[in-house]
Coordinates of C-alpha atoms in Angstrom, one line a residue:
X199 CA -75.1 -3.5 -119.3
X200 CA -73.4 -2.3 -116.0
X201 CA -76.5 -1.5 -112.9
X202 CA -75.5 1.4 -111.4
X203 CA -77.1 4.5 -109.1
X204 CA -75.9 8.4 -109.5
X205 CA -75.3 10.5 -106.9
X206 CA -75.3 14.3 -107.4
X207 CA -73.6 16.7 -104.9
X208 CA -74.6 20.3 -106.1
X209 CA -72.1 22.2 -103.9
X210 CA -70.9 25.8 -103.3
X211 CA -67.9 26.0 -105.7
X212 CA -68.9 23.1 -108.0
X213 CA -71.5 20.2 -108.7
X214 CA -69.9 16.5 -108.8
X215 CA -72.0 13.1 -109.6
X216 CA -70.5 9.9 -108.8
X217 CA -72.0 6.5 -110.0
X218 CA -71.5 3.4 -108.1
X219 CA -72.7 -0.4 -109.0
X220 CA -74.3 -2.5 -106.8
X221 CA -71.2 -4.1 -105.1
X222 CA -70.3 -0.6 -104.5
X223 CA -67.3 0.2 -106.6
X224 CA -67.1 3.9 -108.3
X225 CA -67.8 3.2 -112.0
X226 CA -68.0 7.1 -113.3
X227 CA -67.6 10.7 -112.3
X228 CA -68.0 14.3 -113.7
X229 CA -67.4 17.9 -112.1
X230 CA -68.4 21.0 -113.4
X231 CA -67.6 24.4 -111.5
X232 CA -69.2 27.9 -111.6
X233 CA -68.6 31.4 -109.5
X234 CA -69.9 32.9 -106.7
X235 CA -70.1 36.5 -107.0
X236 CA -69.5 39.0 -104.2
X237 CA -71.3 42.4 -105.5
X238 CA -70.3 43.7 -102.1
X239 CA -68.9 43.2 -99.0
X240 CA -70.5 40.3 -97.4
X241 CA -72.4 39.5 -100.1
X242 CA -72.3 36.3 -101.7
X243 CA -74.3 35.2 -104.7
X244 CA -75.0 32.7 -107.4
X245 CA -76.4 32.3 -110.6
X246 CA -79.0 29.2 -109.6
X247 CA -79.5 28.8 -113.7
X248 CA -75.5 27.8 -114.4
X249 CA -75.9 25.6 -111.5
X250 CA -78.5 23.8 -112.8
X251 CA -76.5 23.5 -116.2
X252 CA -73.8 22.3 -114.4
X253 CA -76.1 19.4 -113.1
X254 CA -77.4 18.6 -116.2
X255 CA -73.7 18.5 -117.5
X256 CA -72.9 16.0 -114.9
X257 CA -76.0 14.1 -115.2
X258 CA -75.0 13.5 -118.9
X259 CA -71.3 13.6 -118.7
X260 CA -71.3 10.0 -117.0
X261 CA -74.4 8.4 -119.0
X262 CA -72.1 9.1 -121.8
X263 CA -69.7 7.5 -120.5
X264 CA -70.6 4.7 -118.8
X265 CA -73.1 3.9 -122.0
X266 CA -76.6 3.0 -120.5
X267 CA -78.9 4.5 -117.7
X268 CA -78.8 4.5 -114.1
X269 CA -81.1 2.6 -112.2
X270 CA -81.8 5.7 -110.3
X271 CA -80.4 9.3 -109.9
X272 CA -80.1 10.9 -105.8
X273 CA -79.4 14.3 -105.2
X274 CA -76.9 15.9 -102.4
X275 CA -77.0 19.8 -101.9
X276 CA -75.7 22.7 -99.9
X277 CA -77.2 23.8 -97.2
X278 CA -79.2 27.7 -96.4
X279 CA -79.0 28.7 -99.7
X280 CA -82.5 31.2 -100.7
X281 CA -83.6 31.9 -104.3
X282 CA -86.9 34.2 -104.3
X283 CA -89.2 32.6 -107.1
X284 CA -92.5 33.3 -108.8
X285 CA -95.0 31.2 -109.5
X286 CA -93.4 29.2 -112.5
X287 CA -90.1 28.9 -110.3
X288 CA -88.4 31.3 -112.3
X289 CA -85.5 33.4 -110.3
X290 CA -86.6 36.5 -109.1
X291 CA -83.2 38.0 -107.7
X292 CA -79.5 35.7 -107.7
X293 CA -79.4 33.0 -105.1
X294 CA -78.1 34.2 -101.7
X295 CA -75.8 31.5 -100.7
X296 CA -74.9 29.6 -97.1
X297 CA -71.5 32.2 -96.8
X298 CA -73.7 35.5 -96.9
X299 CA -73.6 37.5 -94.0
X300 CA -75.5 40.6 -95.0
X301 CA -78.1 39.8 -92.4
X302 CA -75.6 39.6 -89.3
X303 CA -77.4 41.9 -87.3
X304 CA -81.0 40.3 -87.8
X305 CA -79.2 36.9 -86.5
X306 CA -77.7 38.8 -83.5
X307 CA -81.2 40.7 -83.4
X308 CA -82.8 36.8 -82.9
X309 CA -80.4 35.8 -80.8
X310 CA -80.9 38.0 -78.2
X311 CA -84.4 38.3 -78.6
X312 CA -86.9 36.3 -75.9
X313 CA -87.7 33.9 -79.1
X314 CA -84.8 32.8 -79.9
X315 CA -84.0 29.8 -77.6
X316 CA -87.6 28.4 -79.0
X317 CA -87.0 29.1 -82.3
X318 CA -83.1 27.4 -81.8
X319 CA -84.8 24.8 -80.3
X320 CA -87.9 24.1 -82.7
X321 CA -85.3 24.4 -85.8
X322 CA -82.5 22.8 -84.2
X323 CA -80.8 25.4 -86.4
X324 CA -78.1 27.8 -85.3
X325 CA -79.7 31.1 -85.6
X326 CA -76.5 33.1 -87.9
X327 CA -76.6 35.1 -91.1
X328 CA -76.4 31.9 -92.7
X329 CA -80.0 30.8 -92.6
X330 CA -82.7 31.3 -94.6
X331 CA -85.0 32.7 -91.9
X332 CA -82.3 35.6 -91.3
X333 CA -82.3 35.9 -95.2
X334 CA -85.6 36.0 -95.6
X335 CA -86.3 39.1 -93.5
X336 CA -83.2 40.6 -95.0
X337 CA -85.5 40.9 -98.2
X338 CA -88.6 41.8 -96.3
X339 CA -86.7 44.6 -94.4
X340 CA -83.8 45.9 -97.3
X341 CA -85.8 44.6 -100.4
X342 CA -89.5 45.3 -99.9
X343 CA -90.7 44.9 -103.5
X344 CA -88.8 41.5 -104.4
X345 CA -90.0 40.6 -101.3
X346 CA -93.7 41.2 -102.2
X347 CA -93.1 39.5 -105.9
X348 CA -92.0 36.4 -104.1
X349 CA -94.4 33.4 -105.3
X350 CA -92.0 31.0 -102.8
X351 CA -88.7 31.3 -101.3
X352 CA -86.6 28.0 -102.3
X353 CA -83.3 26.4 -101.8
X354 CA -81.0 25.5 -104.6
X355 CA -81.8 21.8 -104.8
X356 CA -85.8 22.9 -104.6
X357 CA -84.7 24.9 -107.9
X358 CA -83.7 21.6 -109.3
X359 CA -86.6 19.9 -108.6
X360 CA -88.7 21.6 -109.6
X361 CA -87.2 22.0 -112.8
X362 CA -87.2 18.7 -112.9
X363 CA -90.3 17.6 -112.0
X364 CA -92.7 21.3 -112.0
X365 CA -93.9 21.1 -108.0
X366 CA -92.2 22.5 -104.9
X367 CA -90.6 20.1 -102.5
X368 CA -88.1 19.8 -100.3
X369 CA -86.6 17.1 -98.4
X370 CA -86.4 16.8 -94.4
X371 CA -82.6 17.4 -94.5
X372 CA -82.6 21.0 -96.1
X373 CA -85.8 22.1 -94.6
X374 CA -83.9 21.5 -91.4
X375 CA -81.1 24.0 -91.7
X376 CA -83.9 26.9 -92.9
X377 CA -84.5 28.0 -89.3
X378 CA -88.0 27.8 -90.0
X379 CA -88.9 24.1 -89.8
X380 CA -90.0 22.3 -86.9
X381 CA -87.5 19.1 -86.8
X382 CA -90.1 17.1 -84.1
X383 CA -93.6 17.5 -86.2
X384 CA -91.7 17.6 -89.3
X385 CA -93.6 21.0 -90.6
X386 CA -93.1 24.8 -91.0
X387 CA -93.0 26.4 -87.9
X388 CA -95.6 29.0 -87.3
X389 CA -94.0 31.2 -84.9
X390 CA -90.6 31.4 -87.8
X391 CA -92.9 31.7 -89.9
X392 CA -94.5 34.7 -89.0
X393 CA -91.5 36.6 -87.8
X394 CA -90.1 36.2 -91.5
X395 CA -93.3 38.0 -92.7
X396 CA -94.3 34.3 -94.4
X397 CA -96.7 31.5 -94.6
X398 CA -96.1 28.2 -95.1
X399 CA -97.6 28.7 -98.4
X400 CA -94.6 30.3 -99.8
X401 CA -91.9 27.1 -98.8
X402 CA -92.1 24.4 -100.5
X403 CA -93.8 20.9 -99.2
X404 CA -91.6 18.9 -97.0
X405 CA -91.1 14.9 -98.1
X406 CA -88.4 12.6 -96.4
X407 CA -85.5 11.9 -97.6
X408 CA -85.8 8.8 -99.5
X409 CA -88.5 10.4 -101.1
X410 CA -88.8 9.8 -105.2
X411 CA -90.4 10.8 -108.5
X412 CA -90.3 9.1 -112.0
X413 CA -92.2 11.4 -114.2
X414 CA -89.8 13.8 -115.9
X415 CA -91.1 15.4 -118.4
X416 CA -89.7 14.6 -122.3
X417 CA -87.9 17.4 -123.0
X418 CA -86.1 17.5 -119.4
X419 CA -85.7 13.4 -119.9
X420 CA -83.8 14.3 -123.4
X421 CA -81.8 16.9 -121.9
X422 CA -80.4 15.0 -119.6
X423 CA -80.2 12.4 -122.4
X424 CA -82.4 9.4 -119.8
X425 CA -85.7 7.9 -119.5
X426 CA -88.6 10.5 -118.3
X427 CA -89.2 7.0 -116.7
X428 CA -85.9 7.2 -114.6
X429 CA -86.3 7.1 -110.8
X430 CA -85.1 10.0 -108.6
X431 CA -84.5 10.5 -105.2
X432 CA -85.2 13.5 -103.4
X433 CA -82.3 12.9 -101.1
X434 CA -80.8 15.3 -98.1
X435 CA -78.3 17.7 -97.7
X436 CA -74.6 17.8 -97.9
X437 CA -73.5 17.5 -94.4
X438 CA -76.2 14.7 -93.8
X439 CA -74.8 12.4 -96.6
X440 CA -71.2 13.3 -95.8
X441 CA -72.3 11.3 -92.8
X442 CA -74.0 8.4 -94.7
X443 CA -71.1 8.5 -97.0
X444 CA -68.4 8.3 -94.1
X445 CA -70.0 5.4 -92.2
X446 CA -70.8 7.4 -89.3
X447 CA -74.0 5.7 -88.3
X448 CA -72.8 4.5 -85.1
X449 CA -72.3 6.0 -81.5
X450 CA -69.3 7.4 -80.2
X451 CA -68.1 8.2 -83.5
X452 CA -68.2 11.2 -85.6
X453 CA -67.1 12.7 -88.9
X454 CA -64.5 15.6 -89.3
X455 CA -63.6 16.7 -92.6
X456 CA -61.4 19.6 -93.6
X457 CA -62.0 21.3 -97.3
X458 CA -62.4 25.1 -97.9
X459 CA -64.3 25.2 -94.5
X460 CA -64.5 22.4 -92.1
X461 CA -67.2 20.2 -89.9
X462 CA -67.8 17.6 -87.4
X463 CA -71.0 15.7 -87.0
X464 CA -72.3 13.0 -85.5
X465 CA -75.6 10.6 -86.1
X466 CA -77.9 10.7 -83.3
X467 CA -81.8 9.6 -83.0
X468 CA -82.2 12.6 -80.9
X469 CA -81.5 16.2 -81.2
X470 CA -78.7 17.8 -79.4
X471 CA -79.1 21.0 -78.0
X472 CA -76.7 23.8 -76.6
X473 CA -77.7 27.0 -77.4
X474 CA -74.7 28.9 -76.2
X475 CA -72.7 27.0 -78.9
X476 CA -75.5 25.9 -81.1
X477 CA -75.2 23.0 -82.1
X478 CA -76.8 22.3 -85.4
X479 CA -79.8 19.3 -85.6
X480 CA -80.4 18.4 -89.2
X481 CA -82.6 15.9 -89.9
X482 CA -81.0 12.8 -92.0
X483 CA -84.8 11.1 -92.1
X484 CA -87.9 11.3 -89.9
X485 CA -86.0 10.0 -87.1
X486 CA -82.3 10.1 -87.3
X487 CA -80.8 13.5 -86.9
X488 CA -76.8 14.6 -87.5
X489 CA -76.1 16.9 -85.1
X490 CA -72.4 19.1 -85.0
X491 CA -71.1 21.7 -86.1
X492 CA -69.4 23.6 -88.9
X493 CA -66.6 26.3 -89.2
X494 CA -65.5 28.8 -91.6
X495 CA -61.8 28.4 -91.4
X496 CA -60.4 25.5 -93.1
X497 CA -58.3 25.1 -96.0
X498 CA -59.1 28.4 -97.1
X499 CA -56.7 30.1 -94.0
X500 CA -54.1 28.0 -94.5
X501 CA -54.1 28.4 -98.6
X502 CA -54.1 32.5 -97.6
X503 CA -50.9 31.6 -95.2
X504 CA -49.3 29.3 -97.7
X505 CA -49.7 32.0 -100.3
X506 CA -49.2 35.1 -97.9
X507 CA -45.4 33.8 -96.5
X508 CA -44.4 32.1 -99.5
X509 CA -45.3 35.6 -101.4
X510 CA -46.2 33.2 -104.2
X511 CA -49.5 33.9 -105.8
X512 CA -49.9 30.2 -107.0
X513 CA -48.6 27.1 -104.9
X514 CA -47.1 23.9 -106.6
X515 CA -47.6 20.3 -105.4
X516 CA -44.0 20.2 -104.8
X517 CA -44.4 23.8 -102.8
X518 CA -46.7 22.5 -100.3
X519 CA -45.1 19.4 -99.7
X520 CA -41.4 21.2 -98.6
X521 CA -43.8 23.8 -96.3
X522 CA -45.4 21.0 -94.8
X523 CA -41.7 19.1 -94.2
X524 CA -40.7 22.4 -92.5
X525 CA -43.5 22.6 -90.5
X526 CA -43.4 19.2 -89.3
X527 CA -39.5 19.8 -87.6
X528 CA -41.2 22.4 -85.5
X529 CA -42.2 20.9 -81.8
X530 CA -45.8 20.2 -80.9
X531 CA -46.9 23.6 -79.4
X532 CA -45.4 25.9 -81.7
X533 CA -42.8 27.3 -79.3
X534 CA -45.7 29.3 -78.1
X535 CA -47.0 30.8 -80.8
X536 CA -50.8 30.6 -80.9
X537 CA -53.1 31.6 -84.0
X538 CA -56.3 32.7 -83.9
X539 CA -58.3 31.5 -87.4
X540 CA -61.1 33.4 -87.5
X541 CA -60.3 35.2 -90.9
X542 CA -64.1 34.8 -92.1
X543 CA -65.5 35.4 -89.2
X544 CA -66.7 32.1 -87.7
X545 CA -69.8 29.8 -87.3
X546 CA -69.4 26.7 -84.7
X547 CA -69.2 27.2 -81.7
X548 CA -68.3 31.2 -81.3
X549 CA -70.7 32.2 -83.8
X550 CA -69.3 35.7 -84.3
X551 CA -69.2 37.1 -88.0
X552 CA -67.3 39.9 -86.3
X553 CA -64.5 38.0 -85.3
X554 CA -60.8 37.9 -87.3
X555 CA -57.6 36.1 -87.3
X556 CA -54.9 37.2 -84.6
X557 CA -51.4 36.1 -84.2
X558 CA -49.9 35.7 -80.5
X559 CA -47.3 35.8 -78.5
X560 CA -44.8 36.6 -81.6
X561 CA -40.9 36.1 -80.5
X562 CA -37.8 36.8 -82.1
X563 CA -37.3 33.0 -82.8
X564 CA -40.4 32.4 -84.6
X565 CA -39.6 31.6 -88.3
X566 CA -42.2 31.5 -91.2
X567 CA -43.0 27.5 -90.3
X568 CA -43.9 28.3 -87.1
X569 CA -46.0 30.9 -88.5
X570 CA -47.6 28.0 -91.2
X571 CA -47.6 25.5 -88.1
X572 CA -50.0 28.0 -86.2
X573 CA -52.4 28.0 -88.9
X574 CA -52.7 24.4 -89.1
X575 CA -53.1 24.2 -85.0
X576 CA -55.7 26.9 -85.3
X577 CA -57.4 25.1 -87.5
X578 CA -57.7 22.7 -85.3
X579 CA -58.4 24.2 -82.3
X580 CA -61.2 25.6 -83.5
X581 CA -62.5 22.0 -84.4
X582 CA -62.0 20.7 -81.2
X583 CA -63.9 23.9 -79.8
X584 CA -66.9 22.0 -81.7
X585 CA -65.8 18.6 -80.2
X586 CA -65.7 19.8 -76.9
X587 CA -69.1 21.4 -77.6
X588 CA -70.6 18.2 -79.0
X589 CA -69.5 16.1 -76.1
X590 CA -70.9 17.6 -73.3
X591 CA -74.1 15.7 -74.8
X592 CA -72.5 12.8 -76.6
X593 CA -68.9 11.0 -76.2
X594 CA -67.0 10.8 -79.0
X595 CA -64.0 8.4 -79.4
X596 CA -63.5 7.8 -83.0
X597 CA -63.4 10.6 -86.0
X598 CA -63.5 9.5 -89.4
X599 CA -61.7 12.0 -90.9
X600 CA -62.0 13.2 -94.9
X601 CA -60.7 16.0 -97.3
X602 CA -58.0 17.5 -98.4
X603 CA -55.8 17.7 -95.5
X604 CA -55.1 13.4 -95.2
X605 CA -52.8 14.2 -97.9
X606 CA -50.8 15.5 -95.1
X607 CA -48.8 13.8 -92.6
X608 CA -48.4 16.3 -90.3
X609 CA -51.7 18.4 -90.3
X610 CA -53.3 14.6 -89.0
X611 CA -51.0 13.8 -86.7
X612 CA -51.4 17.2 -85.1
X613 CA -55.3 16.9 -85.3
X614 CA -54.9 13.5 -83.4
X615 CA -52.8 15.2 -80.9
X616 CA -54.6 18.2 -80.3
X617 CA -58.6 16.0 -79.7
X618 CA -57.2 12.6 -78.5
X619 CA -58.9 10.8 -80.7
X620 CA -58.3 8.2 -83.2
X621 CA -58.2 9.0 -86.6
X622 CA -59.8 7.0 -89.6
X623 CA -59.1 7.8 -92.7
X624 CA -62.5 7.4 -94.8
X625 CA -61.8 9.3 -98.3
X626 CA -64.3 8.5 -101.1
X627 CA -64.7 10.2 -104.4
X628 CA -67.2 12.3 -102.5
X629 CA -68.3 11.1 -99.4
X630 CA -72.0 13.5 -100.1
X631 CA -72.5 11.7 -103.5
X632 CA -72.0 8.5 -102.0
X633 CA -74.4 9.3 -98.9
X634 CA -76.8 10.4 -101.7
X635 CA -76.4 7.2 -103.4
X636 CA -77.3 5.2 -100.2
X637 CA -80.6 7.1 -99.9
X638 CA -81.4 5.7 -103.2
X639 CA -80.2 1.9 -102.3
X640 CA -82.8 2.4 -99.6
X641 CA -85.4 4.3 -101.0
X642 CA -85.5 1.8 -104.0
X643 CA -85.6 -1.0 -101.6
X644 CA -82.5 -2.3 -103.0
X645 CA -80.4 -2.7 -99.5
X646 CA -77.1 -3.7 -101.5
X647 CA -74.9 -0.4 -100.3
X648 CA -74.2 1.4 -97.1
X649 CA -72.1 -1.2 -95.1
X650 CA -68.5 0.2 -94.5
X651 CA -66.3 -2.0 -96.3
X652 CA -62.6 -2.5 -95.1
X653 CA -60.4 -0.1 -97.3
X654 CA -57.3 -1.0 -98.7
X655 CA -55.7 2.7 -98.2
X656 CA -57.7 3.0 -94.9
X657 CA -55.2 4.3 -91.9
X658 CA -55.8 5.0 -88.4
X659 CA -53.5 7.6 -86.7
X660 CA -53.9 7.3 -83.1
X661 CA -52.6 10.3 -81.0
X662 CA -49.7 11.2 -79.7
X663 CA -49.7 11.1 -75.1
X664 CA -46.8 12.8 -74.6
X665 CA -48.3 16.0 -76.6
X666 CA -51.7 15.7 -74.4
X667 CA -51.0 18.1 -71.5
X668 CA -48.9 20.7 -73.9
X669 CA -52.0 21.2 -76.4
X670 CA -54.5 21.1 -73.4
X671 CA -53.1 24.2 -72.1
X672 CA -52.6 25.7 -75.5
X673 CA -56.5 24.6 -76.1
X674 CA -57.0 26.8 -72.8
X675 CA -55.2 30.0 -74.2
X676 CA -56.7 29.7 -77.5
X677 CA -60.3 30.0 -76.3
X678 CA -59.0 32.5 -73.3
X679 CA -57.7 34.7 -76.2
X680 CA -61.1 35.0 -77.9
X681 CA -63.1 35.9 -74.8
X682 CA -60.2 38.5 -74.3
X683 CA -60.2 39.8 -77.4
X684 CA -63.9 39.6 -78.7
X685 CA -65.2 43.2 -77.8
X686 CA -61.8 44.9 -79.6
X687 CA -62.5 42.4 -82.1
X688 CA -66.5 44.1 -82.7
X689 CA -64.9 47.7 -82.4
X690 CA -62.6 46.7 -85.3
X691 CA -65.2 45.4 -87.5
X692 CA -67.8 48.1 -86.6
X693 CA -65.8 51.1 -87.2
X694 CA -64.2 49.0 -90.8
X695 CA -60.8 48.7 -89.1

């Protein structure tokens, strides 16, 4: 019989579990996908009852499989995510997810209030539509009487549990990005609290994150076809393992990674704090805190350019690869052309959901590559906009880069130019599953995981000096350009231009 642990990621677009032996080698995998509805503008919701299917699928997808039980099964989840309950942990209204921005104004409202250093500070949470504490008084202020039926106000991996296991909980990592915990005493925070019309009674109790249970109940254990006996790990959220996961446990390095959206992060043992960019502070355990911060505009832009200039409404593999062989004949710079990629508003470090994509300086001998090339400059930018934030406090010198974009030549090498850093190519099956999985190691006392092994497709891309001083002053514009154009950018959005 193969030992093995199971790590669960129950993301945004999909939930994935990943088992791993004890020498660490991937022995199984399963990924199920579900919607998010968008009722309305700005709205974005989920069904938190085909999500936990689609856990319970992937639970029992790779027992199958692999043919006996895991020693253990840890859990990885998205981040801000609020599902009013009642008492029995039944949904009250769909889950509001991370990407919702219906409560825009409440965060700006916070933001410029005389709280709202204290509260960025006791949180370590960026105060933006994103967070459940902006959420929560959404409801209080737009849905009064879902607001009064509220037994608790959960995240979707405190739906899980609980389904699991019939008690509130939630670990350290995803109490962190509510807003409303205090990340130094490690407990609700009164003062949030209170200005989201709450008491502690109604979130669920906080546990660390190599926090377990082993007493499922039988017909849960036979659902997910294990042992009610089978340990479980409480473990943290997404971002937080995506470090575990990466290796980045050491200082001066951090973890980039590119998918729909995009992030950097580093591990610190102390918070750090800027609230003019906001750095986020979520806690990884009682002492060890990954602090960065994340951006709207990944993969998503440059699939919307792809699609938009190739006028195709589906891409091949082949298609991307002979736009990304045109795009790489155009110089570093972009003959001027500078993109702005703020088509979903933006998080880290501008923190404007007003904000949009702009195209500049457009000449006669721009061609649709430079256009592309733009988008993937902007993309990066706008992640060394968070760099740049994140260093003021801690250095960086090394980014271990995962997602989608390694796959490209090009889009690295131009990331490498553009922060002058080196580049590490660290690309699991899914870096938060993995991170997941060495909160189990741990938390079973097992310590056989979570050194970083040399990789046999492992690359380092080191950057280019002669393209330092031409993307430095393109850096310089790009940021000029969204201090100029911010308050056009709010009239736009205000008068739905």
């Amino acid at each position: 019989m193969q030992a093995y642990l199971l790590g669960i990621d129950i993301g945004t677009g999909s939930s994935k579990a990943v088992a791993v032996d004890l020498e660490g080698k991937s022995v199984g995998s399963s990924q199920h996908y579900y919607p998010v509805d968008s009722p309305q503008a700005g709205y974005s919701e989920q069904d938190p009852e085909i999500i936990f299917k689609a856990f319970v699928n992937c639970v029992t997808d790779v027992v199958k499989a692999i043919g006996n039980l895991p020693i253990a099964i840890s859990l990885s989840s998205a981040m801000h995510s609020v599902i009013p309950v009642d008492k029995n942990g039944n949904a009250l209204a769909p889950m509001i997810t991370w990407a919702d921005s219906r409560s825009e104004n409440i965060a700006e409202r916070i933001r410029n209030s005389d709280q709202g250093p204290d509260i960025y500070k006791t949180s370590g949470t960026p105060i933006h539509a994103m967070t459940p504490l902006c959420k929560i008084i959404w409801i209080k202020e737009n849905r009064p009487e879902l607001f009064a039926a509220s037994y608790k106000f959960i995240s979707i991996k405190e739906y899980i549990w609980h389904r699991l296991f019939n008690v509130f909980e939630v670990d350290y990592a995803i109490a962190s990005a509510t807003g409303l915990f205090d990340i130094i005493k490690l407990n609700w925070n009164a003062v949030a609290c209170d200005l989201a019309g709450i008491t502690k009674n109604q979130l669920s109790t906080p546990v660390n994150t190599t926090y377990k249970r082993a007493d499922l109940s039988t017909s849960i254990a036979e659902m997910l076809t294990i042992d009610a006996s089978t340990q479980f790990v409480i473990g943290a959220s997404d971002g937080c393992c995506a470090n575990l996961g990466s290796y980045v446990t050491e200082p001066g390095v951090a973890s980039l990674t590119i998918g729909t959206s995009g992030a950097v992060r580093i591990t610190s043992k102390q918070p750090v704090y800027n609230y003019q960019s906001m750095i986020f502070n979520y806690l990884l355990n009682e002492n060890t805190f990954v602090c960065g911060g994340a951006i709207n505009n990944g993969g998503i832009v440059l699939d919307w350019l792809f699609k938009t200039f190739s006028a195709k409404s589906s891409l091949t593999h082949t298609d991307y690869e002979l736009l990304f062989e045109d795009i790489a004949h155009i110089p570093a710079g972009n003959d001027g052309l500078i993109f702005l990629p703020y088509l979903y508003g933006e998080r880290a470090p501008i923190w404007d959901t007003k904000s949009c994509g702009v195209f500049f300086n457009i000449k006669p001998q721009h061609t649709q590559s430079h256009f592309l090339r733009a988008g993937l400059e902007g993309i990066c930018f706008a992640l060394n906009n968070v760099i740049e934030s994140v260093e003021k406090s801690s250095p960086i010198e090394r980014l271990h880069i995962s997602g989608g974009f390694i796959s490209s030549p090009v889009w690295v090498q131009i990331l490498a130019d553009i922060t002058q850093k080196q580049l590490i190519t660290i690309q699991q099956d899914d870096a938060s599953a993995l991170g997941a999985i060495f909160l189990a190691d741990e938390a079973l006392g097992l310590n056989k995981l979570g050194k970083r092994p040399k990789m046999d497709n492992e690359v380092m891309v080191s950057p280019n000096k002669s393209n330092k001083q031409i993307y430095t002053d393109r850096f310089s514009i790009f940021k000029k350009l969204y201090q100029d154009l911010k308050e056009t950018m709010h009239w736009m959005h205000e008068n739905n231009q």
